[in-house]
Structure formats: C-alpha cells, structure tokens
Amino acid sequence: QVQLVESGGGLVQAGSSLRLSCTSSGLTFSNLAMAWWRQVPGKERQLVSAINWDGRSRYSTAATGGRFTLSRDNTKSTVYLQMNSLEPEDTAVYYCAARMKEWSNVEENYDYWGQGTQVTVSS
C-alpha cells in the first residue's frame, strides 16, 4: 500500500517559517520524483517545488521568490519543504505528490498524493 503522509502545517504569522515533511511508504523512495503543490479554494492546484529522483533537477515557482527550499532524505524516505518569510499569499493546502523518476509540472502526471496539510499565514 502506497502512502504519502504530510506533516508540519499550521497557523503562523507573516514573516515566520514552517517546514513541511512528506514521508513515503510502499515505494522505493529513491526512484521517485517528489513535488509539493498547493491549492487555494476556488483555484487550480499550483506546483510549488519539485525534485527529480536523483536530485539533479529541481523546480521552484517564481511565486515563492526563493523563500522556499525543497530537499530530500532518501534514508528517511522523506521530502521537506522549508518555507521562510511566509506571506499571507502562501496560505493554502499543501500537497505532496510523487511519480517515477522525473518531476512534471502537470498535475495529472503524478501517481501518488498525500492528504494535504493546511498552511495559514496571518498578516
């Protein structure tokens, strides 16, 4: 059974930091491209950051202005999203997603999804 379990969301003030974690089970994590998406009610899901299975290719949306850093720890089957200098515009449900090998900016290309974790940034 494949599972992606996210944690680390919460309610914070603008300017604060949060670190989201996503732990995978049931798959060989080192073969997976991992990504973080976010969604605001009434809007499409947006790709925030992604990394290839080997870590050699990464993506980060310009909307986060370099404030977010994605990393992976294959020994723990976990991917992290370090979010600094949070802004109210970062408020969303954040989803972890996985697919084989290479990241994609197409939501439908991801085979596995976590349940989502709410991030709320107050002004």
PDB file of N, CA, C and O in Angstrom, residues 4 16 24 31 34 43 45 62 67 78 81 83 89 94 96 100-101 117:
ATOM      1  N   LEU A   4       1.640   8.556   1.146  1.00  0.00           N
ATOM      2  CA  LEU A   4       2.412   9.777   1.343  1.00  0.00           C
ATOM      3  C   LEU A   4       1.744  10.504   2.494  1.00  0.00           C
ATOM      4  O   LEU A   4       0.563  10.839   2.407  1.00  0.00           O
ATOM      5  N   SER A  16       7.091  34.372   9.475  1.00  0.00           N
ATOM      6  CA  SER A  16       7.518  33.153  10.162  1.00  0.00           C
ATOM      7  C   SER A  16       7.985  32.093   9.164  1.00  0.00           C
ATOM      8  O   SER A  16       7.891  32.276   7.949  1.00  0.00           O
ATOM      9  N   SER A  24       7.174   8.849   2.607  1.00  0.00           N
ATOM     10  CA  SER A  24       6.622   7.864   1.687  1.00  0.00           C
ATOM     11  C   SER A  24       6.782   6.465   2.248  1.00  0.00           C
ATOM     12  O   SER A  24       7.791   6.144   2.889  1.00  0.00           O
ATOM     13  N   ASN A  31      13.616   6.100  -6.171  1.00  0.00           N
ATOM     14  CA  ASN A  31      13.215   6.113  -7.583  1.00  0.00           C
ATOM     15  C   ASN A  31      12.188   7.187  -7.912  1.00  0.00           C
ATOM     16  O   ASN A  31      11.797   7.336  -9.070  1.00  0.00           O
ATOM     17  N   MET A  34       9.682  13.876  -6.460  1.00  0.00           N
ATOM     18  CA  MET A  34       8.772  14.364  -5.430  1.00  0.00           C
ATOM     19  C   MET A  34       8.439  15.823  -5.692  1.00  0.00           C
ATOM     20  O   MET A  34       9.282  16.590  -6.194  1.00  0.00           O
ATOM     21  N   LYS A  43      -9.400  27.810  -6.740  1.00  0.00           N
ATOM     22  CA  LYS A  43      -8.323  27.976  -7.723  1.00  0.00           C
ATOM     23  C   LYS A  43      -7.698  26.627  -8.047  1.00  0.00           C
ATOM     24  O   LYS A  43      -7.851  25.650  -7.303  1.00  0.00           O
ATOM     25  N   ARG A  45      -4.770  23.827  -8.564  1.00  0.00           N
ATOM     26  CA  ARG A  45      -3.588  23.441  -7.803  1.00  0.00           C
ATOM     27  C   ARG A  45      -2.337  23.952  -8.527  1.00  0.00           C
ATOM     28  O   ARG A  45      -2.234  23.852  -9.753  1.00  0.00           O
ATOM     29  N   ALA A  62       8.344  30.784  -9.289  1.00  0.00           N
ATOM     30  CA  ALA A  62       8.779  32.165  -9.068  1.00  0.00           C
ATOM     31  C   ALA A  62       7.908  32.852  -8.018  1.00  0.00           C
ATOM     32  O   ALA A  62       8.338  33.835  -7.397  1.00  0.00           O
ATOM     33  N   ARG A  67      12.036  31.913  -1.369  1.00  0.00           N
ATOM     34  CA  ARG A  67      11.824  31.757   0.073  1.00  0.00           C
ATOM     35  C   ARG A  67      11.653  30.302   0.498  1.00  0.00           C
ATOM     36  O   ARG A  67      11.794  29.990   1.679  1.00  0.00           O
ATOM     37  N   THR A  78      11.833  10.702   2.917  1.00  0.00           N
ATOM     38  CA  THR A  78      11.131  11.933   3.255  1.00  0.00           C
ATOM     39  C   THR A  78      11.615  13.090   2.391  1.00  0.00           C
ATOM     40  O   THR A  78      12.813  13.209   2.114  1.00  0.00           O
ATOM     41  N   LEU A  81       9.860  20.653   2.696  1.00  0.00           N
ATOM     42  CA  LEU A  81       9.717  21.972   2.104  1.00  0.00           C
ATOM     43  C   LEU A  81       9.915  22.991   3.218  1.00  0.00           C
ATOM     44  O   LEU A  81       9.054  23.148   4.083  1.00  0.00           O
ATOM     45  N   MET A  83       9.916  26.585   4.376  1.00  0.00           N
ATOM     46  CA  MET A  83       9.246  27.805   3.930  1.00  0.00           C
ATOM     47  C   MET A  83       9.612  28.939   4.884  1.00  0.00           C
ATOM     48  O   MET A  83       9.272  28.890   6.070  1.00  0.00           O
ATOM     49  N   GLU A  89      -0.194  35.396   1.266  1.00  0.00           N
ATOM     50  CA  GLU A  89      -0.477  34.793  -0.034  1.00  0.00           C
ATOM     51  C   GLU A  89      -0.039  33.334  -0.124  1.00  0.00           C
ATOM     52  O   GLU A  89      -0.405  32.629  -1.059  1.00  0.00           O
ATOM     53  N   TYR A  94      -1.316  22.409   1.241  1.00  0.00           N
ATOM     54  CA  TYR A  94      -0.112  21.944   0.571  1.00  0.00           C
ATOM     55  C   TYR A  94      -0.160  20.425   0.447  1.00  0.00           C
ATOM     56  O   TYR A  94      -0.396  19.719   1.434  1.00  0.00           O
ATOM     57  N   CYS A  96       1.730  16.876  -1.041  1.00  0.00           N
ATOM     58  CA  CYS A  96       2.911  16.162  -1.510  1.00  0.00           C
ATOM     59  C   CYS A  96       2.471  15.203  -2.617  1.00  0.00           C
ATOM     60  O   CYS A  96       1.403  14.584  -2.522  1.00  0.00           O
ATOM     61  N   MET A 100       7.323   8.517 -10.855  1.00  0.00           N
ATOM     62  CA  MET A 100       8.614   7.876 -11.102  1.00  0.00           C
ATOM     63  C   MET A 100       9.577   8.838 -11.776  1.00  0.00           C
ATOM     64  O   MET A 100       9.220   9.552 -12.710  1.00  0.00           O
ATOM     65  N   LYS A 101      10.805   8.822 -11.248  1.00  0.00           N
ATOM     66  CA  LYS A 101      11.969   9.446 -11.856  1.00  0.00           C
ATOM     67  C   LYS A 101      11.935  10.964 -11.969  1.00  0.00           C
ATOM     68  O   LYS A 101      12.634  11.643 -11.235  1.00  0.00           O
ATOM     69  N   THR A 117      -1.896  19.250   3.821  1.00  0.00           N
ATOM     70  CA  THR A 117      -1.718  19.884   5.126  1.00  0.00           C
ATOM     71  C   THR A 117      -1.970  21.383   4.968  1.00  0.00           C
ATOM     72  O   THR A 117      -1.483  22.003   4.023  1.00  0.00           O
TER      73      THR A 117
END
